[in-house]
PDB file of C-alpha atoms in Angstrom:
ATOM      1  CA  UNK A 253      31.123 -30.923 -23.947  1.00  0.00           C
ATOM      2  CA  UNK A 254      31.966 -27.799 -21.969  1.00  0.00           C
ATOM      3  CA  UNK A 255      29.702 -25.591 -24.099  1.00  0.00           C
ATOM      4  CA  UNK A 256      26.451 -27.527 -23.430  1.00  0.00           C
ATOM      5  CA  UNK A 257      27.293 -27.708 -19.713  1.00  0.00           C
ATOM      6  CA  UNK A 258      28.059 -24.000 -19.573  1.00  0.00           C
ATOM      7  CA  UNK A 259      24.853 -23.220 -21.470  1.00  0.00           C
ATOM      8  CA  UNK A 260      22.840 -25.390 -19.104  1.00  0.00           C
ATOM      9  CA  UNK A 261      24.418 -23.662 -16.104  1.00  0.00           C
ATOM     10  CA  UNK A 262      23.686 -20.221 -17.535  1.00  0.00           C
ATOM     11  CA  UNK A 263      20.088 -21.149 -18.290  1.00  0.00           C
ATOM     12  CA  UNK A 264      19.539 -22.533 -14.801  1.00  0.00           C
ATOM     13  CA  UNK A 265      21.011 -19.363 -13.252  1.00  0.00           C
ATOM     14  CA  UNK A 266      18.799 -17.233 -15.474  1.00  0.00           C
ATOM     15  CA  UNK A 267      15.730 -19.274 -14.506  1.00  0.00           C
ATOM     16  CA  UNK A 268      16.633 -18.829 -10.841  1.00  0.00           C
ATOM     17  CA  UNK A 269      16.947 -15.074 -11.235  1.00  0.00           C
ATOM     18  CA  UNK A 270      13.632 -14.835 -13.052  1.00  0.00           C
ATOM     19  CA  UNK A 271      11.927 -16.915 -10.371  1.00  0.00           C
ATOM     20  CA  UNK A 272      13.116 -14.585  -7.580  1.00  0.00           C
ATOM     21  CA  UNK A 273      10.294 -12.389  -6.372  1.00  0.00           C
ATOM     22  CA  UNK A 274      11.332  -8.755  -6.680  1.00  0.00           C
ATOM     23  CA  UNK A 275       8.600  -7.741  -4.203  1.00  0.00           C
ATOM     24  CA  UNK A 276      10.297  -9.496  -1.265  1.00  0.00           C
ATOM     25  CA  UNK A 277      11.526  -6.097  -0.105  1.00  0.00           C
ATOM     26  CA  UNK A 278       8.080  -4.512  -0.341  1.00  0.00           C
ATOM     27  CA  UNK A 279       5.091  -4.504   1.958  1.00  0.00           C
ATOM     28  CA  UNK A 280       1.438  -3.897   1.161  1.00  0.00           C
ATOM     29  CA  UNK A 281      -0.932  -1.263   2.459  1.00  0.00           C
ATOM     30  CA  UNK A 282      -4.639  -2.037   2.243  1.00  0.00           C
ATOM     31  CA  UNK A 283      -6.896   0.997   2.673  1.00  0.00           C
ATOM     32  CA  UNK A 284     -10.546   0.215   3.338  1.00  0.00           C
ATOM     33  CA  UNK A 285     -13.009   3.090   3.622  1.00  0.00           C
ATOM     34  CA  UNK A 286     -16.523   1.946   4.411  1.00  0.00           C
ATOM     35  CA  UNK A 287     -19.050   3.335   1.947  1.00  0.00           C
ATOM     36  CA  UNK A 288     -16.294   5.588   0.579  1.00  0.00           C
ATOM     37  CA  UNK A 289     -17.258   7.896   3.487  1.00  0.00           C
ATOM     38  CA  UNK A 290     -17.135  11.120   1.482  1.00  0.00           C
ATOM     39  CA  UNK A 291     -13.414  10.770   0.784  1.00  0.00           C
ATOM     40  CA  UNK A 292     -12.267  12.993  -2.054  1.00  0.00           C
ATOM     41  CA  UNK A 293      -8.528  12.384  -1.941  1.00  0.00           C
ATOM     42  CA  UNK A 294      -6.040  10.009  -0.324  1.00  0.00           C
ATOM     43  CA  UNK A 295      -2.459  11.165   0.348  1.00  0.00           C
ATOM     44  CA  UNK A 296       0.432   9.158   1.794  1.00  0.00           C
ATOM     45  CA  UNK A 297       3.426  10.900   3.352  1.00  0.00           C
ATOM     46  CA  UNK A 298       6.809   9.676   4.546  1.00  0.00           C
ATOM     47  CA  UNK A 299       7.657   9.994   8.219  1.00  0.00           C
ATOM     48  CA  UNK A 300       9.477  13.222   7.316  1.00  0.00           C
ATOM     49  CA  UNK A 301       6.340  14.696   5.734  1.00  0.00           C
ATOM     50  CA  UNK A 302       7.120  14.284   2.021  1.00  0.00           C
ATOM     51  CA  UNK A 303       4.104  13.458  -0.151  1.00  0.00           C
ATOM     52  CA  UNK A 304       4.776  10.177  -2.006  1.00  0.00           C
ATOM     53  CA  UNK A 305       1.330   9.031  -3.165  1.00  0.00           C
ATOM     54  CA  UNK A 306      -1.966  10.652  -4.145  1.00  0.00           C
ATOM     55  CA  UNK A 307      -5.151   8.957  -5.316  1.00  0.00           C
ATOM     56  CA  UNK A 308      -8.490  10.492  -6.223  1.00  0.00           C
ATOM     57  CA  UNK A 309      -9.797   7.800  -8.587  1.00  0.00           C
ATOM     58  CA  UNK A 310     -10.498   4.675  -6.524  1.00  0.00           C
ATOM     59  CA  UNK A 311     -12.597   6.557  -4.018  1.00  0.00           C
ATOM     60  CA  UNK A 312     -15.593   6.734  -6.320  1.00  0.00           C
ATOM     61  CA  UNK A 313     -15.651   3.079  -7.324  1.00  0.00           C
ATOM     62  CA  UNK A 314     -17.931   0.467  -5.786  1.00  0.00           C
ATOM     63  CA  UNK A 315     -15.069  -1.307  -3.992  1.00  0.00           C
ATOM     64  CA  UNK A 316     -13.619   0.988  -1.321  1.00  0.00           C
ATOM     65  CA  UNK A 317     -10.506  -1.214  -0.838  1.00  0.00           C
ATOM     66  CA  UNK A 318      -7.221  -0.074  -2.292  1.00  0.00           C
ATOM     67  CA  UNK A 319      -3.952  -2.054  -2.281  1.00  0.00           C
ATOM     68  CA  UNK A 320      -0.689  -0.070  -2.431  1.00  0.00           C
ATOM     69  CA  UNK A 321       2.826  -1.595  -2.473  1.00  0.00           C
ATOM     70  CA  UNK A 322       5.262   0.374  -0.294  1.00  0.00           C
ATOM     71  CA  UNK A 323       8.841  -0.017   0.867  1.00  0.00           C
ATOM     72  CA  UNK A 324       9.282  -0.753   4.578  1.00  0.00           C
ATOM     73  CA  UNK A 325       9.077   2.293   6.821  1.00  0.00           C
ATOM     74  CA  UNK A 326       6.792   4.571   8.775  1.00  0.00           C
ATOM     75  CA  UNK A 327       4.175   6.576   6.912  1.00  0.00           C
ATOM     76  CA  UNK A 328       1.187   8.834   7.465  1.00  0.00           C
ATOM     77  CA  UNK A 329      -2.052   8.806   5.523  1.00  0.00           C
ATOM     78  CA  UNK A 330      -4.499  11.675   5.145  1.00  0.00           C
ATOM     79  CA  UNK A 331      -7.976  11.229   3.724  1.00  0.00           C
ATOM     80  CA  UNK A 332      -9.556  14.467   2.577  1.00  0.00           C
ATOM     81  CA  UNK A 333     -11.799  15.895   4.043  1.00  0.00           C
ATOM     82  CA  UNK A 334     -12.727  15.530   7.705  1.00  0.00           C
ATOM     83  CA  UNK A 335     -10.444  12.620   8.671  1.00  0.00           C
ATOM     84  CA  UNK A 336      -7.486  12.644  11.040  1.00  0.00           C
ATOM     85  CA  UNK A 337      -4.025  11.679   9.825  1.00  0.00           C
ATOM     86  CA  UNK A 338      -3.210   8.061  10.493  1.00  0.00           C
ATOM     87  CA  UNK A 339       0.331   6.768  11.139  1.00  0.00           C
ATOM     88  CA  UNK A 340       1.291   3.224  10.175  1.00  0.00           C
ATOM     89  CA  UNK A 341       4.299   1.033   9.459  1.00  0.00           C
ATOM     90  CA  UNK A 342       5.076  -1.158   6.472  1.00  0.00           C
ATOM     91  CA  UNK A 343       7.138  -4.326   6.932  1.00  0.00           C
ATOM     92  CA  UNK A 344       8.714  -6.277   4.074  1.00  0.00           C
ATOM     93  CA  UNK A 345       6.553  -9.190   2.976  1.00  0.00           C
ATOM     94  CA  UNK A 346       3.660  -8.197   5.249  1.00  0.00           C
ATOM     95  CA  UNK A 347       0.331  -6.424   4.926  1.00  0.00           C
ATOM     96  CA  UNK A 348      -0.831  -3.399   6.874  1.00  0.00           C
ATOM     97  CA  UNK A 349      -4.542  -2.565   6.782  1.00  0.00           C
ATOM     98  CA  UNK A 350      -6.073   0.806   7.597  1.00  0.00           C
ATOM     99  CA  UNK A 351      -9.855   0.714   8.002  1.00  0.00           C
ATOM    100  CA  UNK A 352     -12.099   3.739   8.280  1.00  0.00           C
ATOM    101  CA  UNK A 353     -15.524   2.794   9.591  1.00  0.00           C
ATOM    102  CA  UNK A 354     -18.610   4.760   8.665  1.00  0.00           C
ATOM    103  CA  UNK A 355     -18.910   7.789  10.942  1.00  0.00           C
ATOM    104  CA  UNK A 356     -15.328   7.497  12.242  1.00  0.00           C
ATOM    105  CA  UNK A 357     -12.651  10.121  11.675  1.00  0.00           C
ATOM    106  CA  UNK A 358      -9.782   7.871  12.836  1.00  0.00           C
ATOM    107  CA  UNK A 359      -8.268   4.989  10.905  1.00  0.00           C
ATOM    108  CA  UNK A 360      -7.922   1.605  12.625  1.00  0.00           C
ATOM    109  CA  UNK A 361      -4.520   0.059  11.816  1.00  0.00           C
ATOM    110  CA  UNK A 362      -3.953  -3.711  11.867  1.00  0.00           C
ATOM    111  CA  UNK A 363      -0.905  -5.752  10.901  1.00  0.00           C
ATOM    112  CA  UNK A 364      -0.688  -9.339   9.667  1.00  0.00           C
TER     113      UNK A 364
END
């Protein structure tokens, strides 16, 4: 009788572990560049200036929105060429949006 009970307990613990969302410690960055605004490259840097992310592919697609999972912290984003660096924060379980309007060189940061 102990074996089926132990097996049931192990299976329920395993199911609980599988059901846990591993992304609870992550936040999401949404980058939205209106009309792709002549962006050739997107770089994300840590607060200390280390490059952690580069993207050149999404910028030429029809949908100028890009979703990037990041660990909580303070970051800077640089769109090449002709845009100012934009600082933003990522919070666990939340979304940060950076929007570049047509004709603007500064990103507008909003938090949920």
